[in-house]
PDB file of C-alpha atoms in Angstrom:
ATOM      1  CA  MET A   1     -21.811 -25.905  12.231  1.00 54.00           C
ATOM      2  CA  ALA A   2     -23.205 -24.589   9.633  1.00 58.00           C
ATOM      3  CA  GLN A   3     -26.208 -22.666  11.104  1.00 73.00           C
ATOM      4  CA  LYS A   4     -23.132 -20.506  12.804  1.00 82.00           C
ATOM      5  CA  GLN A   5     -22.943 -18.923   9.503  1.00 83.00           C
ATOM      6  CA  ARG A   6     -23.819 -15.756   8.814  1.00 83.00           C
ATOM      7  CA  GLU A   7     -23.457 -12.956   5.790  1.00 87.00           C
ATOM      8  CA  ILE A   8     -20.938 -10.237   6.033  1.00 87.00           C
ATOM      9  CA  SER A   9     -19.571  -7.274   4.454  1.00 90.00           C
ATOM     10  CA  ILE A  10     -16.065  -7.646   1.191  1.00 87.00           C
ATOM     11  CA  SER A  11     -15.185  -4.756   3.365  1.00 87.00           C
ATOM     12  CA  GLU A  12     -15.639  -7.081   6.933  1.00 89.00           C
ATOM     13  CA  PHE A  13     -14.367  -9.319   5.389  1.00 88.00           C
ATOM     14  CA  PHE A  14     -10.629  -7.816   4.851  1.00 83.00           C
ATOM     15  CA  THR A  15     -10.651  -6.042   8.005  1.00 85.00           C
ATOM     16  CA  LYS A  16     -10.873  -9.106   9.175  1.00 87.00           C
ATOM     17  CA  ASN A  17      -8.584 -10.736   6.918  1.00 87.00           C
ATOM     18  CA  ARG A  18      -5.562  -8.212   6.161  1.00 83.00           C
ATOM     19  CA  HIS A  19      -2.801 -10.457   5.663  1.00 84.00           C
ATOM     20  CA  LEU A  20      -5.115 -12.096   3.144  1.00 84.00           C
ATOM     21  CA  LEU A  21      -3.999  -8.366   0.712  1.00 80.00           C
ATOM     22  CA  GLY A  22      -0.708  -8.371   2.608  1.00 78.00           C
ATOM     23  CA  PHE A  23      -1.570  -5.174   4.797  1.00 78.00           C
ATOM     24  CA  ASP A  24      -0.205  -8.035   8.112  1.00 82.00           C
ATOM     25  CA  ASN A  25       2.175  -5.557   9.725  1.00 86.00           C
ATOM     26  CA  PRO A  26       3.641  -1.681   8.721  1.00 84.00           C
ATOM     27  CA  SER A  27       6.640  -3.191   6.333  1.00 86.00           C
ATOM     28  CA  LYS A  28       4.366  -5.984   4.468  1.00 87.00           C
ATOM     29  CA  ALA A  29       1.844  -2.937   3.824  1.00 87.00           C
ATOM     30  CA  LEU A  30       4.160  -0.788   2.175  1.00 89.00           C
ATOM     31  CA  LEU A  31       6.478  -3.178   0.082  1.00 90.00           C
ATOM     32  CA  THR A  32       2.697  -4.350  -1.358  1.00 89.00           C
ATOM     33  CA  THR A  33       1.551  -0.319  -1.771  1.00 90.00           C
ATOM     34  CA  ILE A  34       4.770  -0.208  -3.597  1.00 93.00           C
ATOM     35  CA  LYS A  35       4.834  -3.198  -5.175  1.00 93.00           C
ATOM     36  CA  GLU A  36       0.622  -1.859  -6.332  1.00 92.00           C
ATOM     37  CA  ALA A  37       1.576   1.475  -7.818  1.00 94.00           C
ATOM     38  CA  VAL A  38       4.287   0.185  -9.796  1.00 96.00           C
ATOM     39  CA  ASP A  39       2.600  -2.981 -11.156  1.00 96.00           C
ATOM     40  CA  ASN A  40      -0.688  -0.664 -11.454  1.00 96.00           C
ATOM     41  CA  SER A  41       1.784   2.497 -13.826  1.00 96.00           C
ATOM     42  CA  LEU A  42       3.393  -0.118 -15.695  1.00 96.00           C
ATOM     43  CA  ASP A  43       0.081  -1.355 -16.601  1.00 97.00           C
ATOM     44  CA  ALA A  44      -1.115   1.877 -17.504  1.00 96.00           C
ATOM     45  CA  CYS A  45       1.843   2.423 -19.202  1.00 96.00           C
ATOM     46  CA  GLU A  46       1.989  -0.771 -21.395  1.00 97.00           C
ATOM     47  CA  GLU A  47      -2.511  -0.260 -22.567  1.00 98.00           C
ATOM     48  CA  ALA A  48      -1.080   3.292 -23.978  1.00 97.00           C
ATOM     49  CA  GLY A  49       1.750   1.889 -25.688  1.00 98.00           C
ATOM     50  CA  ILE A  50       4.503   4.263 -23.853  1.00 97.00           C
ATOM     51  CA  LEU A  51       7.168   2.988 -22.810  1.00 97.00           C
ATOM     52  CA  PRO A  52       7.250   3.764 -19.092  1.00 95.00           C
ATOM     53  CA  GLU A  53       9.844   6.021 -16.621  1.00 94.00           C
ATOM     54  CA  ILE A  54       9.077   5.206 -13.357  1.00 92.00           C
ATOM     55  CA  THR A  55      10.996   6.632 -10.130  1.00 93.00           C
ATOM     56  CA  VAL A  56      10.121   5.571  -6.281  1.00 93.00           C
ATOM     57  CA  GLU A  57      10.697   7.520  -3.246  1.00 91.00           C
ATOM     58  CA  VAL A  58       9.526   6.483  -0.192  1.00 88.00           C
ATOM     59  CA  ARG A  59      11.386   8.350   3.515  1.00 83.00           C
ATOM     60  CA  ASP A  60      10.010   8.743   5.944  1.00 77.00           C
ATOM     61  CA  LEU A  61       8.076  11.618   7.184  1.00 72.00           C
ATOM     62  CA  ALA A  62       7.656  10.494  11.327  1.00 71.00           C
ATOM     63  CA  TRP A  63      12.015  10.048  11.326  1.00 61.00           C
ATOM     64  CA  GLU A  64      12.111  13.783   9.794  1.00 60.00           C
ATOM     65  CA  ALA A  65       9.068  15.503  11.518  1.00 57.00           C
ATOM     66  CA  VAL A  66      11.020  14.544  14.760  1.00 59.00           C
ATOM     67  CA  ARG A  67      14.831  14.958  13.208  1.00 63.00           C
ATOM     68  CA  ASP A  68      13.615  18.889  11.902  1.00 60.00           C
ATOM     69  CA  GLY A  69      10.723  19.313  14.079  1.00 58.00           C
ATOM     70  CA  ASP A  70       9.337  20.217  10.820  1.00 61.00           C
ATOM     71  CA  LEU A  71       7.107  18.060   8.820  1.00 55.00           C
ATOM     72  CA  THR A  72       7.261  20.458   5.444  1.00 55.00           C
ATOM     73  CA  LYS A  73      11.162  20.396   5.896  1.00 51.00           C
ATOM     74  CA  GLY A  74      13.137  17.799   3.850  1.00 50.00           C
ATOM     75  CA  GLU A  75      16.837  15.975   4.296  1.00 48.00           C
TER      76      GLU A  75
END
């Protein structure tokens, strides 16, 4: 068994094991990305000694592109 093992890069490991990072499906990937961005923002505010003011806006651009025919056109 040990003879079949080989070294792989960190990148290759996480590409094969996306579920460990929370990217195993599109919905979970979106939630993980937003959570990480908010966590990092809160950490930066705490380190800088300022009160956080964070706004998160999620829009479905693919749907808007189909609906409006123009990605730059909003709601």
